[in-house]
Coordinates of C-alpha atoms in Angstrom, one line a residue:
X8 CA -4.1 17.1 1.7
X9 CA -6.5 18.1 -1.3
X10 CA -5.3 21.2 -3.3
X11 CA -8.8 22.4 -3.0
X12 CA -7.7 22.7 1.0
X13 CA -5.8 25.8 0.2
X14 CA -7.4 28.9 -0.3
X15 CA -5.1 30.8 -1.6
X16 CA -6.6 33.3 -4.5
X17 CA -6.6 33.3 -8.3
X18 CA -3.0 34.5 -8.9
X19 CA -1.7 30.6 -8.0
X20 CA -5.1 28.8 -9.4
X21 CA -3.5 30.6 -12.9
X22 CA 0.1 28.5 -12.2
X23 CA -1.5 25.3 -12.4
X24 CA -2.1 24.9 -15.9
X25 CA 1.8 26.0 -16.4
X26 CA 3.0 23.5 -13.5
X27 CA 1.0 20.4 -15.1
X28 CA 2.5 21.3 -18.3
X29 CA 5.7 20.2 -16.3
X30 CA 4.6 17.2 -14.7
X31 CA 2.7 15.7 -17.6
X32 CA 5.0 13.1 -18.3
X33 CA 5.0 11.5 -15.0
X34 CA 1.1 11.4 -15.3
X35 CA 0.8 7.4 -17.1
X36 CA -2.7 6.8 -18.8
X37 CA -4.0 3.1 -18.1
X38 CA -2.7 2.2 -22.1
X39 CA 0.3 3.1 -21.1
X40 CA 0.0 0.9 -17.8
X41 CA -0.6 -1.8 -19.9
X42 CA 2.2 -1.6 -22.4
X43 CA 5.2 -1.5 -19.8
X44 CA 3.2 -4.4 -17.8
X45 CA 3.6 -6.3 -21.6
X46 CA 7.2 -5.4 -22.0
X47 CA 7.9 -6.6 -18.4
X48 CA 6.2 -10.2 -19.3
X49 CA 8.0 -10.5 -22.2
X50 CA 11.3 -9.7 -19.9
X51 CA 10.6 -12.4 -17.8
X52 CA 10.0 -14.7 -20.4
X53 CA 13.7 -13.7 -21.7
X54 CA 15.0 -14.2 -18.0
X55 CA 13.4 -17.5 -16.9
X56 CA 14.9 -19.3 -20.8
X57 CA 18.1 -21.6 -20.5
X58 CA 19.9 -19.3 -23.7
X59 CA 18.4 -16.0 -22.9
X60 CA 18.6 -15.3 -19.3
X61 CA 22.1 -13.7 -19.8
X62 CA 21.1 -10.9 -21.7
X63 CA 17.7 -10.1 -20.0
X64 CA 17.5 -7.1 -17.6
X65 CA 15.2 -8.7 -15.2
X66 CA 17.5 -12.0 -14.0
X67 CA 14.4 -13.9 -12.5
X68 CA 16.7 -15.8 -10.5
X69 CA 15.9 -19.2 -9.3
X70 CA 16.1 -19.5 -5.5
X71 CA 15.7 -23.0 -4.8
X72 CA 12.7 -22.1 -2.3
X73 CA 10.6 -25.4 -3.5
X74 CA 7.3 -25.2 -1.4
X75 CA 5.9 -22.3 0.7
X76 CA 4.7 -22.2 4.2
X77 CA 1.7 -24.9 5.1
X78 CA 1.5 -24.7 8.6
X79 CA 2.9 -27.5 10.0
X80 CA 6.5 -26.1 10.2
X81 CA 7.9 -25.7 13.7
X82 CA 11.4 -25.7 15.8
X83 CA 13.9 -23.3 17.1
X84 CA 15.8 -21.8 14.1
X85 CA 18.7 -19.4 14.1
X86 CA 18.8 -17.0 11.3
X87 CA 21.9 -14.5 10.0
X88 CA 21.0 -11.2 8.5
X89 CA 24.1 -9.9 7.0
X90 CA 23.7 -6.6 4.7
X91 CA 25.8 -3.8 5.5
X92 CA 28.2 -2.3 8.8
X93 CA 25.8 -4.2 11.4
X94 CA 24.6 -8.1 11.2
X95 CA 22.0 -9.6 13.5
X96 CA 21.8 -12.8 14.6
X97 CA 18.6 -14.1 15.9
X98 CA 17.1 -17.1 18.1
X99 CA 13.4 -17.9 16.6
X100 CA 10.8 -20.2 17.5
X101 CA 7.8 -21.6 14.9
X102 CA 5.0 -22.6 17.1
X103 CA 2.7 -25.7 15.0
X104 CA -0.3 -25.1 17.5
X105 CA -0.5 -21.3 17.7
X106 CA 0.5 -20.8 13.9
X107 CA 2.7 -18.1 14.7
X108 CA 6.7 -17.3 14.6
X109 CA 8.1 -15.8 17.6
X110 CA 11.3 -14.0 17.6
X111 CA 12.6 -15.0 21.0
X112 CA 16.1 -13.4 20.9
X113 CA 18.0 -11.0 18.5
X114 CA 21.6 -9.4 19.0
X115 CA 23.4 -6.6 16.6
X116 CA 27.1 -6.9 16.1
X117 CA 29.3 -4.7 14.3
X118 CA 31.5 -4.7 11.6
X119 CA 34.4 -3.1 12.2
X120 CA 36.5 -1.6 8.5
X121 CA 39.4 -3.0 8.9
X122 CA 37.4 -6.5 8.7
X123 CA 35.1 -5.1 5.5
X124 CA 38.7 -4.2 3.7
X125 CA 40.2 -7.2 5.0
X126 CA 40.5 -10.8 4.5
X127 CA 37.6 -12.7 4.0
X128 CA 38.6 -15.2 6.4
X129 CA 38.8 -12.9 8.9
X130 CA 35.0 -11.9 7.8
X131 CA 33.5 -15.1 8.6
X132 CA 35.7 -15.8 11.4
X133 CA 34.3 -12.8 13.0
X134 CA 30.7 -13.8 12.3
X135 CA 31.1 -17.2 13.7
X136 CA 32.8 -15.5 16.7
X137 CA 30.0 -13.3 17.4
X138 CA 27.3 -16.3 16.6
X139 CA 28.7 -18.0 19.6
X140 CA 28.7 -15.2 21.5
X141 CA 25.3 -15.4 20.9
X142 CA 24.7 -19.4 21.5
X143 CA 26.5 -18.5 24.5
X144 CA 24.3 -15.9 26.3
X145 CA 21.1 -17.6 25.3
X146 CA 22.4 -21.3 26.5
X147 CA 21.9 -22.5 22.7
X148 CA 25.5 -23.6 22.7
X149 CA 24.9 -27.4 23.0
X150 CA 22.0 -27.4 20.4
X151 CA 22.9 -27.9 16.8
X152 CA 20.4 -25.8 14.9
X153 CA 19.2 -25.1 11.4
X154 CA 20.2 -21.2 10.0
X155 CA 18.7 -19.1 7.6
X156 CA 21.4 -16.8 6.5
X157 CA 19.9 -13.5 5.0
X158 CA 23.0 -12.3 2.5
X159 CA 22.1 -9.1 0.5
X160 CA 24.9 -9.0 -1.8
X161 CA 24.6 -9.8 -5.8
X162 CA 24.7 -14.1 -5.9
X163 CA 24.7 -16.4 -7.7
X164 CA 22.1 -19.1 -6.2
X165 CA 23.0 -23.0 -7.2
X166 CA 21.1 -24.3 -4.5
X167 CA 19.0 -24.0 -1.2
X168 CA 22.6 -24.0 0.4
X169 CA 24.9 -22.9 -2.3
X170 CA 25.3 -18.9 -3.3
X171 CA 28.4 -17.9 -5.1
X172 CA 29.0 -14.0 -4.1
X173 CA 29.5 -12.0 -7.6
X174 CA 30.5 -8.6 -6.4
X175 CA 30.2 -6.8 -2.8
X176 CA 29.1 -3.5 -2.8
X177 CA 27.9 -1.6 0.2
X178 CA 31.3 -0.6 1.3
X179 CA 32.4 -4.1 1.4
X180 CA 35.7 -5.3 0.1
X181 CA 36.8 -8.6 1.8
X182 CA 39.7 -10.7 -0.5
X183 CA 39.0 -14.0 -1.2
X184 CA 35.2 -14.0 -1.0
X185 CA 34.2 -12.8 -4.5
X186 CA 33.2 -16.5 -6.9
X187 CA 33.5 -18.3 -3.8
X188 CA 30.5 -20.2 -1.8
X189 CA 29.7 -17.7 1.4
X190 CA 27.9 -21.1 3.2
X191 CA 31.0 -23.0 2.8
X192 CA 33.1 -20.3 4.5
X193 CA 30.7 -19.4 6.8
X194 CA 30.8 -23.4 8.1
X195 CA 34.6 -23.6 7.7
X196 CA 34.9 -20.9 10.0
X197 CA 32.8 -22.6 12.6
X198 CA 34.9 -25.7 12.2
X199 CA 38.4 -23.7 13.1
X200 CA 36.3 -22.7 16.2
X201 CA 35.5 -26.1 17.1
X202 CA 33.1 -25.3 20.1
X203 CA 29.7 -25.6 18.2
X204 CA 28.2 -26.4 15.1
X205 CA 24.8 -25.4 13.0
X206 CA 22.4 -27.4 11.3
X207 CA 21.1 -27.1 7.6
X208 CA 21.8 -23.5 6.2
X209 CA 19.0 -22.0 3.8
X210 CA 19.9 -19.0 1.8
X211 CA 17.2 -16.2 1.7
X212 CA 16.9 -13.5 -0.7
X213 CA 14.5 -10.5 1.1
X214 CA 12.1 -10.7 -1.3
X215 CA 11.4 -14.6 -0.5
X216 CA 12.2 -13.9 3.4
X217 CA 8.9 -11.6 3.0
X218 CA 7.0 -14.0 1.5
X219 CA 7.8 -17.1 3.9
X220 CA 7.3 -14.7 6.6
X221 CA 4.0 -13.7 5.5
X222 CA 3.1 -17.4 3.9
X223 CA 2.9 -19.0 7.5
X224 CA -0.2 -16.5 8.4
X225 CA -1.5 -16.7 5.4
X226 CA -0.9 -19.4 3.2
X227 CA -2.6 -18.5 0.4
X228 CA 0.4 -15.9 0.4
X229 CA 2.9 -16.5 -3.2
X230 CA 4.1 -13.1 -4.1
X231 CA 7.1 -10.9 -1.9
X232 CA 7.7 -7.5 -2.5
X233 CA 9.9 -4.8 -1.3
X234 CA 9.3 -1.2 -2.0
X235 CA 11.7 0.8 0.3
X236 CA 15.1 2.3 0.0
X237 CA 15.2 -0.2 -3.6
X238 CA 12.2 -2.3 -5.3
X239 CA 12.2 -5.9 -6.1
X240 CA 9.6 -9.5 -6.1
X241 CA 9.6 -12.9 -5.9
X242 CA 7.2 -15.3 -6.4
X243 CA 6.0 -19.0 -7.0
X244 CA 6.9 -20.0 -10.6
X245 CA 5.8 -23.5 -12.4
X246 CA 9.3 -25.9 -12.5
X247 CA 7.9 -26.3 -16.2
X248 CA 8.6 -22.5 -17.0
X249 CA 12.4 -22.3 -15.2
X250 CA 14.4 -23.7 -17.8
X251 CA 17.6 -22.7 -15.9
X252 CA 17.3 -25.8 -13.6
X253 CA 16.0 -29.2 -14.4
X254 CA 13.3 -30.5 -13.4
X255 CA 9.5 -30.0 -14.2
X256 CA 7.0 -30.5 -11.1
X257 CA 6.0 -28.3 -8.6
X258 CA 6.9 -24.8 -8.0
X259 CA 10.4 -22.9 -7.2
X260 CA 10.0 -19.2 -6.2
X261 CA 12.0 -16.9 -8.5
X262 CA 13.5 -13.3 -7.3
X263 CA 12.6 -11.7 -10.4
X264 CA 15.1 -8.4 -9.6
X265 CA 12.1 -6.5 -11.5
X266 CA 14.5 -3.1 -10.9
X267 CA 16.4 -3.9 -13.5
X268 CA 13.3 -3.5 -16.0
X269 CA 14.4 -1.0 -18.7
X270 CA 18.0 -1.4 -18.4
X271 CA 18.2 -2.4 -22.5
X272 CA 15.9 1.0 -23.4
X273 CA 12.8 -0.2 -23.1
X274 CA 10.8 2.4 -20.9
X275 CA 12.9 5.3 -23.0
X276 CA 9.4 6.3 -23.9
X277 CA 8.1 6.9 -20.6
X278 CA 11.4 8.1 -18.8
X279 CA 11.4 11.7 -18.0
X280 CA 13.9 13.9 -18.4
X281 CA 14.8 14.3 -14.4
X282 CA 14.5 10.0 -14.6
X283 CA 17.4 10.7 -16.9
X284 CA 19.3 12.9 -14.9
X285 CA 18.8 10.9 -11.9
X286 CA 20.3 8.2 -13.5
X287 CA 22.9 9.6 -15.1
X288 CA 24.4 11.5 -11.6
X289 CA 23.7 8.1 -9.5
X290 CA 26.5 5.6 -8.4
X291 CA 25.5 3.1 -11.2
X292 CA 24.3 4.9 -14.3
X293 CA 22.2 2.5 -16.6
X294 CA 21.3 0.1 -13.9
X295 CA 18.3 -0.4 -12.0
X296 CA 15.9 1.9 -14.5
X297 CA 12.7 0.5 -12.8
X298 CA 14.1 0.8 -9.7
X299 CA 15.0 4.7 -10.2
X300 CA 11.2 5.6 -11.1
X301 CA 9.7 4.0 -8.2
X302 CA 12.1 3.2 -5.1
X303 CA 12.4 5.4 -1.8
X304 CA 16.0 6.4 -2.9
X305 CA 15.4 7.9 -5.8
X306 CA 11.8 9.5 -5.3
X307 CA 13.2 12.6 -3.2
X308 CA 15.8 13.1 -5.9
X309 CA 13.2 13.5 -8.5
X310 CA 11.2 15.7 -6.3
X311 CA 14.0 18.0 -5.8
X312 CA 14.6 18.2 -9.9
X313 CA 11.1 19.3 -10.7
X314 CA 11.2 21.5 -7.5
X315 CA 14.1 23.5 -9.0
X316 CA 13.1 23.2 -12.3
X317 CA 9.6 25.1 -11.5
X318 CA 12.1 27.9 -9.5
X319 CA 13.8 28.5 -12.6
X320 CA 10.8 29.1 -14.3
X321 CA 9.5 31.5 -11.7
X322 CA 6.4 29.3 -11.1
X323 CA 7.7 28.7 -7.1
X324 CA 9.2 30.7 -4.4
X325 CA 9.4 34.3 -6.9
X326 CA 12.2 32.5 -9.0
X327 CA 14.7 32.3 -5.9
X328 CA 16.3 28.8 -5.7
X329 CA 17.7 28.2 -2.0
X330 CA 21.3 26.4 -1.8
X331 CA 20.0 23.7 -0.2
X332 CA 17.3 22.9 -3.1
X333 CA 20.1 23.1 -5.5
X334 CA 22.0 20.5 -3.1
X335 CA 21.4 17.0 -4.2
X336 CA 19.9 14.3 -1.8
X337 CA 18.6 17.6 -0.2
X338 CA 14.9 16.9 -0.8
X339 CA 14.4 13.6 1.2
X340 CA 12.1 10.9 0.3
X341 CA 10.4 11.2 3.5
X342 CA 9.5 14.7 2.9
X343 CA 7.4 13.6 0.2
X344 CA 5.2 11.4 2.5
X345 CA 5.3 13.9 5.2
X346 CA 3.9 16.6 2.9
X347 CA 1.3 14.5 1.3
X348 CA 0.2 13.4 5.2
X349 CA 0.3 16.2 7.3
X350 CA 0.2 18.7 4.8
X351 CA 0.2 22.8 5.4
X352 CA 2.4 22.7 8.6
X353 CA 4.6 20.3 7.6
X354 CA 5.0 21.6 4.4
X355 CA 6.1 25.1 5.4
X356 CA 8.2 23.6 7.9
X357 CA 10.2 21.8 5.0
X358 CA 10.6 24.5 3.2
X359 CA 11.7 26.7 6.0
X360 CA 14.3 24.4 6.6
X361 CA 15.0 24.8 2.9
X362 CA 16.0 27.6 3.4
X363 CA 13.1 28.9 1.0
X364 CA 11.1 31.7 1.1
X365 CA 7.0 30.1 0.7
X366 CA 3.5 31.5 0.3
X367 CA 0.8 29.5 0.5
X368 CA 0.7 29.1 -3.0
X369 CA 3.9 27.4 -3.1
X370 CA 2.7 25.2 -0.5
X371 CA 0.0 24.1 -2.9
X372 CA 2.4 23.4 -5.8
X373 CA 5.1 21.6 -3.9
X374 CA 1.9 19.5 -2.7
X375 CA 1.1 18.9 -6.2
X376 CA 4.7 18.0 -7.2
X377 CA 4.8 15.5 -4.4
X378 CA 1.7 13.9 -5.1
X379 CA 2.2 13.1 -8.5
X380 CA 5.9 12.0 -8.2
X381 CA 4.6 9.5 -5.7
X382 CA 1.3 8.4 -7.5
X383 CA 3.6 7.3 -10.4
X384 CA 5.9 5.2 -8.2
X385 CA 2.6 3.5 -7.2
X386 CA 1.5 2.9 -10.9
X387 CA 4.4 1.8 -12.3
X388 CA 4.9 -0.8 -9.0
X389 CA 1.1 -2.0 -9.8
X390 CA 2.1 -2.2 -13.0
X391 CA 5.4 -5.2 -12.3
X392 CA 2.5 -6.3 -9.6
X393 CA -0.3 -7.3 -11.8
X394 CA 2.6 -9.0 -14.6
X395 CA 3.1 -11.4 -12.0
X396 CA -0.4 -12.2 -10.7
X397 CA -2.0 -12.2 -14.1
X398 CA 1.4 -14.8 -14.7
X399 CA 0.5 -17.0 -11.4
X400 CA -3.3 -17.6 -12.9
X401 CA -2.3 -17.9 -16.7
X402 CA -0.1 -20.3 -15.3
X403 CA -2.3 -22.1 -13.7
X404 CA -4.9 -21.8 -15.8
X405 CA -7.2 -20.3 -13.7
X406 CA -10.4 -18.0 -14.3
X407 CA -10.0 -15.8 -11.7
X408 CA -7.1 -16.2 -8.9
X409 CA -6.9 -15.3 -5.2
X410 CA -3.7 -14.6 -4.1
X411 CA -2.1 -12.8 -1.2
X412 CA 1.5 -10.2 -1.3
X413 CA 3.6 -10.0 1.5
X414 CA 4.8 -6.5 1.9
X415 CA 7.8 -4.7 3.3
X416 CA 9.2 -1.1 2.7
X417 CA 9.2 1.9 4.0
X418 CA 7.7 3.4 1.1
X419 CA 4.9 1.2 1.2
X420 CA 4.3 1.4 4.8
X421 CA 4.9 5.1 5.8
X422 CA 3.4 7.1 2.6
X423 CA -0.3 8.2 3.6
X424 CA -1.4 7.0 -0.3
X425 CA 1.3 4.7 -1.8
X426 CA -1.0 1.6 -1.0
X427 CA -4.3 3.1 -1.8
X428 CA -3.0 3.9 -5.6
X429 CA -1.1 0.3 -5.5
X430 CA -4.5 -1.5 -5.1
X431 CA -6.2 0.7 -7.2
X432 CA -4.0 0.2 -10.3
X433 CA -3.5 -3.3 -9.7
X434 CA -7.4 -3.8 -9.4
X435 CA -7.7 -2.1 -12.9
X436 CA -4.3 -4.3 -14.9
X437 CA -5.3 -7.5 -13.3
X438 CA -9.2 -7.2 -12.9
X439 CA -9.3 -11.6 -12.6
X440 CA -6.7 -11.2 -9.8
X441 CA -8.2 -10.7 -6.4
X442 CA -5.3 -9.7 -4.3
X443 CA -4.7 -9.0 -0.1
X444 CA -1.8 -7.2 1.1
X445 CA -0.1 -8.7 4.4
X446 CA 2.9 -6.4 5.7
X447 CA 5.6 -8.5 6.6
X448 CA 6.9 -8.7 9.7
X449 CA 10.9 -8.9 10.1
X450 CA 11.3 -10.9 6.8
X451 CA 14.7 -11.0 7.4
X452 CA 14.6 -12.4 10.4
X453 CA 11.3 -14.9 10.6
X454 CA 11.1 -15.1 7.1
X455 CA 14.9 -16.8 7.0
X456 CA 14.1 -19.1 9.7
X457 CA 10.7 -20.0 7.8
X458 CA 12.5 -20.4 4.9
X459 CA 14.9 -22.9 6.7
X460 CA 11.3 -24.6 8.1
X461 CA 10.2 -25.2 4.8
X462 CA 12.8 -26.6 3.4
X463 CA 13.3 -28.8 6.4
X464 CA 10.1 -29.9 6.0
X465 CA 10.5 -31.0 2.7
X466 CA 14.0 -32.4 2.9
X467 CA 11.6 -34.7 5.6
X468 CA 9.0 -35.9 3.5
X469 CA 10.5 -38.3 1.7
X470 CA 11.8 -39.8 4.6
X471 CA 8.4 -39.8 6.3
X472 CA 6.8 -41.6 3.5
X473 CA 9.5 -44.3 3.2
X474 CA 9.1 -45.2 6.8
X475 CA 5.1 -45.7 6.3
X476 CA 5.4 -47.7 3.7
X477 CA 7.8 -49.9 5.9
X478 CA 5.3 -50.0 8.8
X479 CA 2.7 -51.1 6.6
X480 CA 3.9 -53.4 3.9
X481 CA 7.3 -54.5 5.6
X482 CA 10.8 -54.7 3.8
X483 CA 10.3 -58.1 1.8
X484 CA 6.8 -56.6 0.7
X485 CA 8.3 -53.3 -0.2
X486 CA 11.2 -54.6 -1.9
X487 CA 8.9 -56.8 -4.1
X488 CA 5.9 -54.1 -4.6
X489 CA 8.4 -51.4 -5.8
X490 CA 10.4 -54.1 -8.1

């Protein structure tokens, strides 16, 4: 809602000036836009190099993912999504004639703690227990198909089917598991079962599940990106640039991890001081910098900072800080988007709830607050956005480039004007890119399976091609044309 919605006297209209004064440093000009969309390209310069990647804060990790989606993928696919307490496992189907992925079946299972705490055998003997559960109820168990197994803990990638886990986090503390290969143990615990097997595995990262899910409705579609809960992007990188595997044709997408952008002190200048308090009270101080200015977990945080802050200075609520405004996590993200949508009602609701005692004014300011915290998470997100499409057509040495993002986040998706200011920065840092946002649908679900498809597909061709040039030339003909 427009400040100039309110009507609510002079007395506030003279607290503006005093509240800007506050959020001034979250307010970026385009100059400054540009800078941290510099720094960033020279970080991923540092990433994607053979000697440097080790000491650069954004990791650009190679995934393997070779080709994206070109529309003649199709098959039944299973695909894992394991992330947290709960895993799904899920039947889909990619239909060549109706160019569309179907999710025909999905099943939650549970993760009980003694099995998080315990053995990592015992992990992935549970997982293949409850994926032939699964096979089981939906008469798949005489089929031997290919899995895309969604894994969102810190890997190291060494292949399509190869990822090394570095760390669990997320409650997670299995022995055993940590520097190991979680595809081999996944298929060794299959094998002690005995009563089914699985085709080729692909590892997906969410980033590139987005992507591939988006890619197959839109093929034009070579950039993933996340803005929920955290922030992160993929996209398709020339073989020539990623000096971490060999090889120099075609394309491999690369999870960039752009949260970890500032981790070496590079966006000090533009860091505020609640950023720094933020950082400094979360679980992992010094990590994730980017991530902190501009991701659903941190954004209510911030809010809450300022929020008090203002109190303090007797420009809100007559000086009185509430218990629950001094509480932190108090102030949710989603308040932030709820305010900015639904405005006055909502607002007073909120702070009711916070235990705060409002005028109208207030309302106004918290509006303000809101607005501004979340404008900047747009800009700075534009910002990593139009590094990587101004990238894809330097690259390719293109004049102008036409490219398409798949999308997923809550932020993205549930705040009233996140995607409006996303455009509209992006449109001014990467005026030659002309970009379309596509909201992905389940990328960890259909975008794993497509991401198995793909690579299917390509693991094919070569095949293909071989067998053509038998029909046609024959193998004494071959033999001699390719000696």
């Amino acid at each position: 809602m427009p400040c100039s919605a309110f009507s609510i006297g002079n007395k506030w209209d003279d607290l503006i000036p005093q509240v800007d004064e506050c959020l001034q440093p979250f307010r970026l000009s385009v100059s400054t836009l540009q800078s941290v969309s510099t720094r960033l390209k020279k970080d991923m310069i540092r990433g994607l190099g053979k000697h440097t990647h080790h000491r650069a804060p954004v990791k650009m990790l190679p995934t393997f993912v070779r080709a994206t989606p070109d529309g003649t993928e199709k098959g039944d696919f299973l695909a894992l999504d394991l992330g947290g307490t709960n895993f799904r496992v899920l039947h889909v189907r990619i239909l060549e004639d109706e160019q569309r992925v179907v999710k025909m079946d999905s099943q939650i299972c549970a993760i009980p703690q003694e099995i998080m705490l315990g053995h990592g055998e015992k992990l992935f003997d549970h997982i293949a227990a409850c994926l032939a559960e699964f096979l089981d109820s939906h008469e798949l168990k005489g089929q031997t198909l290919p899995l895309g197994f969604t894994f969102s803990f810190p890997c190291e990638q060494l292949d399509i089917d190869k990822s090394v886990l570095i760390r669990w986090t997320k409650g997670f503390n299995c022995s055993g598991v940590e520097g190991e290969d979680v595809v081999r143990l996944l298929r060794e615990a299959i094998h002690r079962r005995g009563d089914y097997d699985i085709g080729s595995v692909a590892m997906v990262n969410d980033t590139v599940g987005t992507m591939m899910s988006c890619g197959y409705r839109d093929q034009s579609c070579e950039i993933g990106m996340i803005i929920g809960t955290g922030t992160n992007a993929c996209y398709m990188e020339e073989m020539r640039n990623v000096k971490r595997v060999e090889g120099e044709d075609g394309r491999m997408c690369i999870n960039t991890e752009w949260g970890g952008f500032g981790d070496d002190g590079s966006l000090r200048d533009i860091q505020t001081d609640f950023d720094l308090v933020v950082d400094k009270t979360s679980l992992n101080p010094g990590i994730h910098t980017y991530e902190k200015m501009i991701s659903g977990m941190y954004l209510g945080e911030i809010a809450r900072l300022v929020l008090v802050k203002l109190t303090e200075d007797k420009l809100l609520f007559d000086g009185q800080v509430s218990d629950a405004l001094q509480t932190p996590g108090r102030f949710e993200t989603r308040f932030i988007s709820e305010i900015e949508d639904t405005g006055l009602e909502n607002t007073q609701r909120i702070l009711t709830e916070l235990d705060l005692n409002w005028s109208l004014g207030d309302v106004r300011l918290v509006w303000l607050v809101c607005d501004t915290i979340s404008t900047r998470s747009a800009q700075l997100c534009a910002a990593a956005l139009a590094t990587i499409a101004n990238r894809i057509r330097n690259n390719r040495g293109l004049d102008h480039l036409k490219t398409t993002v798949g999308v997923d986040g809550t932020v993205f998706k549930k705040h009233p004007n996140f995607s409006q200011q996303l455009q509209a920065t992006v449109r001014l840092l990467a005026p030659r890119c002309d970009i379309t946002f596509l909201v992905s649908e389940d990328g960890s679900g259909k975008g794993a399976a497509m991401v198995t498809a793909v690579a299917q597909r390509l693991a094919l061709q070569p095949v293909v091609f071989e067998k053509l040039l038998l029909e046609a030339w024959g193998p004494f003909d071959l033999l001699v044309a390719l000696w």
